[in-house]
Amino acid sequence: MTGPVQNLGCLGAKFTEPGHIAVVDLSDPDNPRQIDYPTFHASCDAVARGLVARGLGPGDTVGVYCSNRVEFLEVFYGAMRAGVVPVMMGILNSADTIHWIIDNSDVSIVFCETGLAGNLPADVPGVLVDDDGDDGLSTFKDFGPFEPFQPDADSVAFHAYTSGSTGRPKGVLLSHRAHTWVARTISEDRHFSPEDRMLVAAPLYHKHAMNSIKCVLHGGSTVVLMRKFEARSFVQAINTFKTTILGGVPTIFALILRQRDLIAGQDYSFVRLATIGGAPASDELIDNVAELFPNASINLIFGITETSAALFGSHPESGKRPRHSVGYPMPGNEFRLVDGESEDFGVLHVRGPGMMSGYAKNDAEYNKRMDADGWFNTGDILRRDAEGWYFFVGRSDDMFTSSGHNIYPAEVELVIERLPEVDQAVVVPAPDEIKHTVPYAFVVRQAGSDLDEAAIKQYVLENAPPYQHPRKVIFLPELPMTGVGKIDRRRLESEAVRLKENRS
């Protein structure tokens, strides 16, 4: 990137036409709010002025601790306009974790909802985003013109905290330079425009939703913002607002497809793009989504907080994306696959312009993941085909061994999900005295199915190596999910251990 670094908080600032809607806020579904671009920008400037009036400036940090609503975006982008660093805090975190994040990022003020204020330390003031009183955001704002902070190449824009599945979450430091490039690259690759309306229900404190917002603002599009995902409300929003772009994990799309009474007879030709990320999607799910949205490109996407989502996209010569591919390398990135049986299979290491600047107060972890030459170890296993398309295989943390064989759960899950009566499957390790671990499968059957354990085991034996077949199949009405909408594998792993111990 050449020339001055753009302030990430100013994304979409060129769109100033009154009535051009930036956000449709469905945090109160009975009272939708439509906020146009001039109003949104004025509120962002008012937040920036309010922060400066209280003595905060470049490098200071503030917390953003609320559910999906336009005020989250006003604080997030307004703070960055002042050079103040917003710290995204998950609303499902315990009070202890919130205290730890505040200390880890040196947060001085937290913008939060009234119902969450009790989780804040006594010595950290809260500004209530849903209150019009003296402690509310409307009072905090100072409306008027504002000259945005000019970042340099190393200026941190915001902190995003990882899920912390293996301990305390890590505060990822993300720069203005990196994420203005990310916003432009993804938005242009996916052709966001002022005519687009994107439905977002994933939590804004998670990278998937926040990257979506960046694309919306860069393209001058409209975001239809739900407080949280609920399948029937999601489908109703598609119907009401004619959203052209949808995104979510496979579970979200599987739940959409179950709302047969709401989708029956609807014409969804207006949907042009559906992005599916966070986990592999089965052939049947892809086919069903494509059938429901006949004019939509169905794109599997891949990215992690530390390296951005601007890694893979379209082929430069408009080549047709193979099924299950997460895309073709975007210009500017470098990739290598290591510790695999060939140069086309292994753990993905990345070097590129969208990289993080570090971890908050955790140089040891940063140095462990990032080498001296700028290569970051993602911990994700991918493969590359002869044409250069990449395919996600699984997390290296999820891979387990059985009698010396490496088992990648995603591969077995895709086999099970090819069965017509299976909606979803998750494969996890269970301890075994002889084989070290063996696969257990948790399966959601389609409504009305009487598919049994023996049929699933036999199908996998016929269509995969013998060591991959699940030694036990557990049927569930639905799979447990984390707060960001991903399948909770750790919970299922614990259940597999419990079931194994009870059988012993």
Short mmCIF file of C-alpha atoms in Angstrom, two decimals:
data_model
loop_
_atom_site.label_atom_id
_atom_site.label_comp_id
_atom_site.label_asym_id
_atom_site.label_seq_id
_atom_site.Cartn_x
_atom_site.Cartn_y
_atom_site.Cartn_z
CA MET A 1 0.00 0.00 0.00
CA THR A 2 1.42 3.37 -1.00
CA GLY A 3 0.52 6.90 0.09
CA PRO A 4 -1.04 7.95 3.40
CA VAL A 5 -2.70 5.27 5.51
CA GLN A 6 -6.47 5.64 5.55
CA ASN A 7 -8.22 5.85 8.90
CA LEU A 8 -10.31 2.67 9.16
CA GLY A 9 -12.98 4.59 11.05
CA CYS A 10 -13.71 6.61 7.92
CA LEU A 11 -14.82 3.68 5.77
CA GLY A 12 -17.79 4.76 3.69
CA ALA A 13 -17.20 8.47 4.35
CA LYS A 14 -17.55 9.26 0.64
CA PHE A 15 -21.20 8.19 0.75
CA THR A 16 -23.08 11.29 1.93
CA GLU A 17 -26.40 11.30 0.10
CA PRO A 18 -29.36 11.80 2.46
CA GLY A 19 -31.65 8.81 2.44
CA HIS A 20 -28.91 6.39 1.38
CA ILE A 21 -29.36 3.80 4.15
CA ALA A 22 -26.24 2.51 5.90
CA VAL A 23 -27.84 0.44 8.67
CA VAL A 24 -31.23 -1.13 9.28
CA ASP A 25 -31.12 -1.86 13.02
CA LEU A 26 -33.34 -4.77 14.08
CA SER A 27 -32.13 -4.90 17.69
CA ASP A 28 -35.76 -4.19 18.55
CA PRO A 29 -37.53 -6.21 15.83
CA ASP A 30 -40.86 -4.46 16.46
CA ASN A 31 -39.29 -1.04 15.95
CA PRO A 32 -36.70 -1.21 13.14
CA ARG A 33 -34.44 1.82 12.80
CA GLN A 34 -33.09 2.96 9.45
CA ILE A 35 -29.98 5.11 9.64
CA ASP A 36 -28.70 6.80 6.50
CA TYR A 37 -25.03 7.44 5.74
CA PRO A 38 -25.00 11.17 6.71
CA THR A 39 -26.62 10.38 10.07
CA PHE A 40 -24.25 7.48 10.70
CA HIS A 41 -21.17 9.58 9.91
CA ALA A 42 -22.41 12.44 12.10
CA SER A 43 -22.82 10.03 15.02
CA CYS A 44 -19.35 8.58 14.49
CA ASP A 45 -17.88 12.10 14.53
CA ALA A 46 -19.91 12.89 17.66
CA VAL A 47 -18.43 9.86 19.45
CA ALA A 48 -14.93 10.94 18.37
CA ARG A 49 -15.51 14.47 19.67
CA GLY A 50 -16.92 13.09 22.92
CA LEU A 51 -13.80 11.00 23.47
CA VAL A 52 -11.47 13.94 22.79
CA ALA A 53 -13.52 16.12 25.16
CA ARG A 54 -12.83 13.56 27.89
CA GLY A 55 -9.10 13.65 27.28
CA LEU A 56 -8.71 10.48 25.22
CA GLY A 57 -6.53 10.41 22.14
CA PRO A 58 -4.46 8.24 19.81
CA GLY A 59 -3.44 4.93 21.41
CA ASP A 60 -5.92 5.07 24.28
CA THR A 61 -8.35 2.16 24.47
CA VAL A 62 -12.10 1.89 25.12
CA GLY A 63 -14.28 -1.20 25.41
CA VAL A 64 -17.26 -1.99 23.19
CA TYR A 65 -19.46 -4.41 25.12
CA CYS A 66 -22.92 -4.77 23.69
CA SER A 67 -25.04 -6.86 21.36
CA ASN A 68 -25.61 -6.06 17.69
CA ARG A 69 -27.02 -2.55 17.31
CA VAL A 70 -26.09 0.59 15.43
CA GLU A 71 -24.54 2.11 18.57
CA PHE A 72 -21.88 -0.62 18.51
CA LEU A 73 -20.86 0.58 15.04
CA GLU A 74 -21.01 4.26 15.97
CA VAL A 75 -18.63 3.71 18.89
CA PHE A 76 -16.37 1.32 16.97
CA TYR A 77 -15.88 3.59 13.94
CA GLY A 78 -16.13 6.83 15.89
CA ALA A 79 -13.35 5.84 18.28
CA MET A 80 -11.02 4.99 15.41
CA ARG A 81 -11.65 8.40 13.84
CA ALA A 82 -10.10 9.89 16.98
CA GLY A 83 -7.22 7.41 16.95
CA VAL A 84 -8.71 5.76 20.03
CA VAL A 85 -8.55 1.97 19.88
CA PRO A 86 -11.89 0.14 20.38
CA VAL A 87 -11.62 -3.22 22.14
CA MET A 88 -14.35 -5.69 21.15
CA MET A 89 -15.62 -7.65 24.15
CA GLY A 90 -17.83 -10.73 23.80
CA ILE A 91 -21.17 -10.39 25.56
CA LEU A 92 -21.15 -14.08 26.55
CA ASN A 93 -17.86 -13.81 28.43
CA SER A 94 -17.91 -14.20 32.20
CA ALA A 95 -17.42 -11.15 34.39
CA ASP A 96 -13.99 -12.52 35.31
CA THR A 97 -12.97 -12.66 31.64
CA ILE A 98 -14.32 -9.15 31.04
CA HIS A 99 -12.22 -7.87 33.94
CA TRP A 100 -9.19 -9.64 32.50
CA ILE A 101 -9.72 -8.16 29.00
CA ILE A 102 -10.13 -4.66 30.44
CA ASP A 103 -6.83 -5.05 32.29
CA ASN A 104 -5.07 -6.75 29.36
CA SER A 105 -5.97 -3.89 26.99
CA ASP A 106 -5.78 -1.01 29.53
CA VAL A 107 -9.36 -0.02 28.79
CA SER A 108 -10.38 3.28 30.41
CA ILE A 109 -14.09 3.50 29.44
CA VAL A 110 -16.54 0.78 28.39
CA PHE A 111 -19.53 1.44 26.13
CA CYS A 112 -22.07 -1.17 27.16
CA GLU A 113 -25.73 -2.06 27.48
CA THR A 114 -27.44 -1.48 30.81
CA GLY A 115 -27.87 -5.19 31.40
CA LEU A 116 -24.11 -5.79 31.11
CA ALA A 117 -22.88 -2.86 33.23
CA GLY A 118 -22.80 -5.02 36.37
CA ASN A 119 -19.94 -7.06 34.88
CA LEU A 120 -17.60 -4.05 34.80
CA PRO A 121 -14.95 -3.36 37.46
CA ALA A 122 -16.02 -0.67 39.92
CA ASP A 123 -13.20 1.66 38.86
CA VAL A 124 -13.97 1.57 35.10
CA PRO A 125 -16.79 3.90 34.02
CA GLY A 126 -19.47 2.67 31.66
CA VAL A 127 -21.33 4.63 29.01
CA LEU A 128 -24.75 3.06 28.43
CA VAL A 129 -25.52 2.70 24.74
CA ASP A 130 -29.22 2.04 25.41
CA ASP A 131 -29.83 4.92 27.85
CA ASP A 132 -30.62 8.59 27.24
CA GLY A 133 -29.66 9.73 30.74
CA ASP A 134 -26.50 11.39 32.04
CA ASP A 135 -24.56 8.11 31.70
CA GLY A 136 -25.91 7.38 28.24
CA LEU A 137 -24.31 7.51 24.81
CA SER A 138 -26.66 10.24 23.57
CA THR A 139 -25.30 12.54 26.29
CA PHE A 140 -21.71 11.46 25.65
CA LYS A 141 -21.88 12.42 21.97
CA ASP A 142 -20.70 15.89 20.97
CA PHE A 143 -22.06 16.69 17.53
CA GLY A 144 -20.05 18.83 15.14
CA PRO A 145 -17.29 18.64 12.52
CA PHE A 146 -14.27 16.46 13.25
CA GLU A 147 -10.90 16.11 11.57
CA PRO A 148 -9.97 12.41 11.77
CA PHE A 149 -6.69 11.15 13.15
CA GLN A 150 -4.09 10.38 10.47
CA PRO A 151 -2.63 6.94 11.24
CA ASP A 152 0.84 5.83 10.27
CA ALA A 153 1.84 2.37 9.04
CA ASP A 154 1.96 0.91 12.55
CA SER A 155 -1.06 2.57 14.15
CA VAL A 156 -3.35 0.01 15.81
CA ALA A 157 -6.98 0.44 14.79
CA PHE A 158 -8.75 -2.04 17.09
CA HIS A 159 -8.36 -5.09 19.33
CA ALA A 160 -10.25 -8.30 18.58
CA TYR A 161 -10.18 -11.08 21.15
CA THR A 162 -10.00 -14.71 20.11
CA SER A 163 -12.42 -17.23 21.56
CA GLY A 164 -9.93 -18.52 24.12
CA SER A 165 -10.95 -22.19 23.79
CA THR A 166 -7.61 -23.28 25.24
CA GLY A 167 -7.22 -20.66 27.96
CA ARG A 168 -7.44 -16.88 28.23
CA PRO A 169 -8.46 -15.15 24.99
CA LYS A 170 -5.72 -13.41 23.05
CA GLY A 171 -6.05 -9.73 22.17
CA VAL A 172 -5.19 -9.43 18.49
CA LEU A 173 -3.84 -5.99 17.53
CA LEU A 174 -5.09 -4.99 14.07
CA SER A 175 -3.87 -1.90 12.24
CA HIS A 176 -5.52 0.79 10.12
CA ARG A 177 -3.11 -0.09 7.30
CA ALA A 178 -3.93 -3.80 7.33
CA HIS A 179 -7.68 -3.54 7.61
CA THR A 180 -8.32 -0.77 5.12
CA TRP A 181 -6.56 -3.14 2.71
CA VAL A 182 -8.74 -6.02 3.96
CA ALA A 183 -11.95 -4.01 3.51
CA ARG A 184 -11.05 -2.92 -0.01
CA THR A 185 -9.79 -6.35 -1.09
CA ILE A 186 -12.79 -8.38 0.11
CA SER A 187 -15.36 -5.79 -0.92
CA GLU A 188 -14.00 -5.55 -4.45
CA ASP A 189 -13.56 -9.31 -4.80
CA ARG A 190 -17.21 -9.86 -3.79
CA HIS A 191 -18.44 -6.81 -5.75
CA PHE A 192 -20.20 -4.93 -2.96
CA SER A 193 -22.13 -1.92 -4.30
CA PRO A 194 -24.70 0.67 -3.12
CA GLU A 195 -27.43 -1.63 -4.47
CA ASP A 196 -26.51 -4.43 -2.05
CA ARG A 197 -28.21 -5.22 1.25
CA MET A 198 -26.40 -7.66 3.52
CA LEU A 199 -28.08 -9.48 6.40
CA VAL A 200 -25.80 -9.86 9.44
CA ALA A 201 -26.79 -11.80 12.56
CA ALA A 202 -23.38 -13.04 13.74
CA PRO A 203 -22.03 -11.08 16.75
CA LEU A 204 -20.20 -7.90 15.79
CA TYR A 205 -17.38 -8.65 18.21
CA HIS A 206 -16.45 -11.62 15.99
CA LYS A 207 -14.31 -11.26 12.87
CA HIS A 208 -16.88 -12.69 10.45
CA ALA A 209 -19.51 -10.05 11.19
CA MET A 210 -17.05 -7.17 11.50
CA ASN A 211 -15.43 -8.02 8.15
CA SER A 212 -18.92 -7.99 6.65
CA ILE A 213 -19.54 -4.49 8.01
CA LYS A 214 -16.26 -3.26 6.52
CA CYS A 215 -17.30 -4.59 3.11
CA VAL A 216 -20.71 -2.93 3.44
CA LEU A 217 -19.22 0.46 4.28
CA HIS A 218 -16.52 0.27 1.62
CA GLY A 219 -19.12 -0.58 -1.02
CA GLY A 220 -21.72 1.93 0.14
CA SER A 221 -24.10 -0.97 0.77
CA THR A 222 -26.73 -1.41 3.48
CA VAL A 223 -26.40 -3.77 6.44
CA VAL A 224 -29.56 -5.27 7.91
CA LEU A 225 -28.38 -5.92 11.45
CA MET A 226 -30.04 -8.47 13.72
CA ARG A 227 -29.44 -8.56 17.48
CA LYS A 228 -28.67 -12.28 17.25
CA PHE A 229 -29.36 -15.21 14.97
CA GLU A 230 -32.79 -16.81 15.21
CA ALA A 231 -33.73 -18.90 12.20
CA ARG A 232 -37.30 -17.74 11.67
CA SER A 233 -36.48 -14.08 12.20
CA PHE A 234 -33.52 -14.44 9.82
CA VAL A 235 -35.72 -15.83 7.04
CA GLN A 236 -38.37 -13.17 7.70
CA ALA A 237 -35.69 -10.47 7.35
CA ILE A 238 -34.58 -11.92 4.00
CA ASN A 239 -38.19 -11.81 2.83
CA THR A 240 -38.87 -8.30 4.13
CA PHE A 241 -35.68 -6.50 3.13
CA LYS A 242 -34.81 -8.49 -0.02
CA THR A 243 -31.23 -8.90 1.14
CA THR A 244 -28.83 -9.59 -1.73
CA ILE A 245 -25.95 -10.97 0.37
CA LEU A 246 -26.11 -13.56 3.14
CA GLY A 247 -23.35 -14.98 5.30
CA GLY A 248 -22.96 -17.49 8.09
CA VAL A 249 -21.62 -20.80 9.29
CA PRO A 250 -23.06 -24.04 7.84
CA THR A 251 -25.33 -24.47 10.88
CA ILE A 252 -27.07 -21.17 10.11
CA PHE A 253 -27.85 -22.23 6.55
CA ALA A 254 -29.00 -25.66 7.74
CA LEU A 255 -31.45 -23.97 10.13
CA ILE A 256 -32.68 -21.61 7.39
CA LEU A 257 -33.52 -24.58 5.21
CA ARG A 258 -35.67 -26.07 7.98
CA GLN A 259 -38.06 -23.09 7.92
CA ARG A 260 -40.06 -24.66 5.13
CA ASP A 261 -43.28 -22.75 5.77
CA LEU A 262 -41.49 -19.38 5.51
CA ILE A 263 -39.48 -20.17 2.38
CA ALA A 264 -42.20 -22.05 0.51
CA GLY A 265 -43.31 -20.18 -2.60
CA GLN A 266 -40.82 -17.33 -2.12
CA ASP A 267 -38.79 -16.00 -5.03
CA TYR A 268 -35.20 -15.54 -3.87
CA SER A 269 -33.74 -14.55 -7.23
CA PHE A 270 -32.58 -11.27 -5.64
CA VAL A 271 -29.94 -13.07 -3.52
CA ARG A 272 -26.65 -12.85 -5.46
CA LEU A 273 -24.09 -14.10 -2.91
CA ALA A 274 -24.10 -16.55 0.00
CA THR A 275 -20.86 -16.96 1.92
CA ILE A 276 -20.41 -20.02 4.16
CA GLY A 277 -17.48 -20.14 6.59
CA GLY A 278 -16.31 -21.39 9.94
CA ALA A 279 -16.56 -25.10 9.05
CA PRO A 280 -16.79 -27.34 5.97
CA ALA A 281 -20.18 -27.55 4.25
CA SER A 282 -21.62 -30.81 2.97
CA ASP A 283 -22.51 -31.45 -0.67
CA GLU A 284 -26.18 -31.66 0.24
CA LEU A 285 -26.12 -28.35 2.12
CA ILE A 286 -24.41 -26.59 -0.80
CA ASP A 287 -26.91 -28.09 -3.24
CA ASN A 288 -29.89 -27.09 -1.11
CA VAL A 289 -28.63 -23.54 -0.61
CA ALA A 290 -28.01 -23.24 -4.35
CA GLU A 291 -31.52 -24.51 -5.07
CA LEU A 292 -33.09 -22.04 -2.63
CA PHE A 293 -31.07 -19.10 -3.97
CA PRO A 294 -30.83 -19.90 -7.71
CA ASN A 295 -28.95 -16.73 -8.75
CA ALA A 296 -26.48 -16.73 -5.86
CA SER A 297 -22.79 -17.56 -5.97
CA ILE A 298 -22.15 -20.00 -3.11
CA ASN A 299 -18.71 -19.17 -1.74
CA LEU A 300 -16.95 -21.10 1.00
CA ILE A 301 -14.73 -18.64 2.84
CA PHE A 302 -11.72 -18.95 5.11
CA GLY A 303 -9.85 -16.59 7.39
CA ILE A 304 -8.65 -16.17 10.94
CA THR A 305 -8.48 -13.08 13.12
CA GLU A 306 -4.70 -12.81 13.01
CA THR A 307 -4.39 -12.99 9.21
CA SER A 308 -7.73 -11.46 8.11
CA ALA A 309 -10.27 -12.99 5.77
CA ALA A 310 -8.62 -11.46 2.70
CA LEU A 311 -6.60 -14.57 1.87
CA PHE A 312 -8.59 -16.43 -0.78
CA GLY A 313 -11.12 -15.26 -3.32
CA SER A 314 -11.93 -15.40 -7.00
CA HIS A 315 -9.64 -16.67 -9.73
CA PRO A 316 -8.00 -13.76 -11.66
CA GLU A 317 -9.15 -15.31 -14.93
CA SER A 318 -12.68 -15.95 -13.62
CA GLY A 319 -12.12 -19.69 -13.32
CA LYS A 320 -15.05 -21.64 -11.87
CA ARG A 321 -14.44 -22.33 -8.18
CA PRO A 322 -14.32 -26.08 -7.44
CA ARG A 323 -16.81 -27.38 -4.93
CA HIS A 324 -15.51 -27.15 -1.33
CA SER A 325 -12.65 -24.82 -2.31
CA VAL A 326 -12.15 -21.81 -0.03
CA GLY A 327 -10.78 -19.93 -3.01
CA TYR A 328 -7.76 -18.86 -5.00
CA PRO A 329 -4.94 -16.79 -3.45
CA MET A 330 -5.67 -13.08 -3.41
CA PRO A 331 -2.87 -10.87 -4.76
CA GLY A 332 -0.44 -9.64 -2.12
CA ASN A 333 -0.51 -12.79 0.01
CA GLU A 334 2.11 -15.53 0.20
CA PHE A 335 1.36 -19.08 1.30
CA ARG A 336 3.23 -22.24 2.13
CA LEU A 337 1.99 -25.60 3.40
CA VAL A 338 4.32 -27.25 5.89
CA ASP A 339 4.72 -30.54 7.78
CA GLY A 340 2.58 -32.47 5.30
CA GLU A 341 3.31 -35.36 2.98
CA SER A 342 3.84 -32.95 0.06
CA GLU A 343 4.15 -29.25 -0.70
CA ASP A 344 0.44 -29.28 -1.57
CA PHE A 345 -0.79 -30.46 1.83
CA GLY A 346 -0.01 -29.25 5.32
CA VAL A 347 -0.36 -26.54 7.93
CA LEU A 348 -0.92 -23.16 6.29
CA HIS A 349 1.65 -20.46 6.92
CA VAL A 350 0.77 -16.97 5.67
CA ARG A 351 2.61 -13.74 4.95
CA GLY A 352 0.74 -10.70 3.64
CA PRO A 353 -0.59 -7.15 4.10
CA GLY A 354 -3.57 -8.11 6.27
CA MET A 355 -1.50 -9.51 9.12
CA MET A 356 -1.96 -8.56 12.75
CA SER A 357 0.56 -6.34 14.54
CA GLY A 358 0.83 -8.55 17.62
CA TYR A 359 -1.00 -9.79 20.71
CA ALA A 360 -1.80 -7.42 23.58
CA LYS A 361 0.79 -7.99 26.33
CA ASN A 362 1.64 -11.41 24.94
CA ASP A 363 4.87 -11.24 22.96
CA ALA A 364 5.70 -14.86 23.80
CA GLU A 365 2.62 -16.18 21.97
CA TYR A 366 3.23 -13.80 19.06
CA ASN A 367 6.82 -15.00 18.67
CA LYS A 368 5.60 -18.60 18.85
CA ARG A 369 3.17 -18.12 15.96
CA MET A 370 5.08 -15.56 13.85
CA ASP A 371 8.65 -16.21 12.71
CA ALA A 372 11.36 -13.63 12.11
CA ASP A 373 10.58 -13.47 8.39
CA GLY A 374 6.93 -12.58 8.94
CA TRP A 375 5.39 -16.03 8.33
CA PHE A 376 2.39 -16.75 10.57
CA ASN A 377 1.43 -20.30 11.52
CA THR A 378 -2.37 -20.46 11.22
CA GLY A 379 -2.69 -23.94 12.74
CA ASP A 380 -5.09 -24.84 9.91
CA ILE A 381 -4.48 -27.75 7.56
CA LEU A 382 -5.18 -27.08 3.88
CA ARG A 383 -4.51 -28.74 0.56
CA ARG A 384 -3.88 -27.23 -2.87
CA ASP A 385 -4.95 -28.71 -6.20
CA ALA A 386 -3.07 -28.61 -9.49
CA GLU A 387 -4.76 -25.35 -10.56
CA GLY A 388 -3.85 -23.56 -7.32
CA TRP A 389 -7.24 -23.69 -5.59
CA TYR A 390 -7.11 -24.23 -1.82
CA PHE A 391 -9.28 -26.54 0.29
CA PHE A 392 -9.73 -26.53 4.07
CA VAL A 393 -9.01 -29.91 5.68
CA GLY A 394 -9.23 -29.10 9.39
CA ARG A 395 -7.62 -27.57 12.41
CA SER A 396 -4.34 -29.15 13.41
CA ASP A 397 -5.72 -29.02 16.97
CA ASP A 398 -8.73 -31.11 15.86
CA MET A 399 -6.70 -33.80 14.09
CA PHE A 400 -6.28 -36.99 16.12
CA THR A 401 -4.59 -40.34 15.62
CA SER A 402 -6.09 -43.83 15.74
CA SER A 403 -3.69 -46.80 15.49
CA GLY A 404 -1.12 -44.46 13.96
CA HIS A 405 -3.50 -43.05 11.32
CA ASN A 406 -4.14 -39.30 11.19
CA ILE A 407 -7.87 -38.57 11.22
CA TYR A 408 -9.08 -35.16 10.05
CA PRO A 409 -12.64 -34.83 11.37
CA ALA A 410 -13.86 -32.63 8.53
CA GLU A 411 -13.11 -35.36 5.99
CA VAL A 412 -15.19 -37.94 7.88
CA GLU A 413 -17.98 -35.43 8.50
CA LEU A 414 -18.33 -34.73 4.78
CA VAL A 415 -18.66 -38.47 4.10
CA ILE A 416 -21.41 -38.88 6.73
CA GLU A 417 -23.23 -35.77 5.49
CA ARG A 418 -23.49 -37.29 2.00
CA LEU A 419 -26.13 -39.61 3.40
CA PRO A 420 -29.47 -38.14 2.24
CA GLU A 421 -31.06 -38.34 5.70
CA VAL A 422 -28.23 -36.55 7.55
CA ASP A 423 -28.43 -32.82 8.21
CA GLN A 424 -25.15 -32.37 10.13
CA ALA A 425 -22.35 -34.45 11.59
CA VAL A 426 -19.43 -33.78 13.92
CA VAL A 427 -16.63 -36.28 14.52
CA VAL A 428 -14.49 -36.11 17.66
CA PRO A 429 -11.96 -38.43 19.35
CA ALA A 430 -12.87 -40.74 22.21
CA PRO A 431 -10.14 -42.42 24.30
CA ASP A 432 -9.32 -46.04 23.52
CA GLU A 433 -6.99 -48.39 25.41
CA ILE A 434 -5.61 -50.03 22.26
CA LYS A 435 -5.92 -47.50 19.42
CA HIS A 436 -5.24 -44.39 21.59
CA THR A 437 -8.37 -42.68 20.25
CA VAL A 438 -11.27 -43.70 17.99
CA PRO A 439 -13.83 -41.59 16.12
CA TYR A 440 -17.24 -40.89 17.66
CA ALA A 441 -19.87 -39.15 15.53
CA PHE A 442 -22.63 -36.81 16.69
CA VAL A 443 -25.33 -36.67 14.04
CA VAL A 444 -28.46 -34.60 13.40
CA ARG A 445 -30.93 -36.53 11.25
CA GLN A 446 -33.41 -34.90 8.92
CA ALA A 447 -36.94 -34.59 10.29
CA GLY A 448 -38.81 -37.88 10.12
CA SER A 449 -35.72 -39.97 9.43
CA ASP A 450 -35.24 -43.33 11.16
CA LEU A 451 -31.62 -43.69 10.01
CA ASP A 452 -29.77 -45.81 12.57
CA GLU A 453 -26.22 -46.18 13.85
CA ALA A 454 -25.48 -49.33 11.87
CA ALA A 455 -26.37 -47.67 8.56
CA ILE A 456 -24.01 -44.75 9.19
CA LYS A 457 -21.14 -47.01 10.22
CA GLN A 458 -21.63 -49.19 7.13
CA TYR A 459 -21.81 -46.18 4.81
CA VAL A 460 -18.51 -44.80 6.11
CA LEU A 461 -16.85 -48.22 5.86
CA GLU A 462 -17.92 -48.39 2.21
CA ASN A 463 -16.83 -44.85 1.33
CA ALA A 464 -13.75 -44.10 3.46
CA PRO A 465 -10.73 -45.87 4.94
CA PRO A 466 -11.75 -48.35 7.66
CA TYR A 467 -9.95 -46.48 10.43
CA GLN A 468 -12.21 -43.44 9.81
CA HIS A 469 -15.52 -45.17 10.54
CA PRO A 470 -17.18 -43.97 13.77
CA ARG A 471 -17.13 -46.55 16.55
CA LYS A 472 -20.20 -44.93 18.07
CA VAL A 473 -22.91 -42.69 16.61
CA ILE A 474 -24.89 -40.40 18.89
CA PHE A 475 -28.03 -38.77 17.50
CA LEU A 476 -28.90 -35.25 18.66
CA PRO A 477 -31.84 -32.97 17.82
CA GLU A 478 -29.33 -30.17 17.20
CA LEU A 479 -25.62 -29.55 17.67
CA PRO A 480 -24.37 -27.28 20.47
CA MET A 481 -23.03 -23.95 19.29
CA THR A 482 -20.59 -21.42 20.72
CA GLY A 483 -21.49 -17.77 21.19
CA VAL A 484 -20.19 -16.90 17.72
CA GLY A 485 -22.30 -19.54 15.99
CA LYS A 486 -19.70 -22.26 15.50
CA ILE A 487 -20.21 -25.86 16.53
CA ASP A 488 -18.93 -26.39 20.07
CA ARG A 489 -16.46 -29.21 19.42
CA ARG A 490 -14.92 -29.07 22.86
CA ARG A 491 -18.29 -29.74 24.48
CA LEU A 492 -18.83 -32.73 22.19
CA GLU A 493 -15.33 -34.03 22.90
CA SER A 494 -16.12 -33.93 26.62
CA GLU A 495 -19.37 -35.80 25.97
CA ALA A 496 -17.49 -38.46 23.97
CA VAL A 497 -15.10 -38.99 26.88
CA ARG A 498 -18.04 -39.29 29.29
CA LEU A 499 -19.81 -41.81 27.08
CA LYS A 500 -16.62 -43.85 26.69
CA GLU A 501 -16.01 -43.89 30.45
CA ASN A 502 -19.58 -44.98 31.13
CA ARG A 503 -19.19 -47.91 28.73
CA SER A 504 -15.93 -49.05 30.28
#
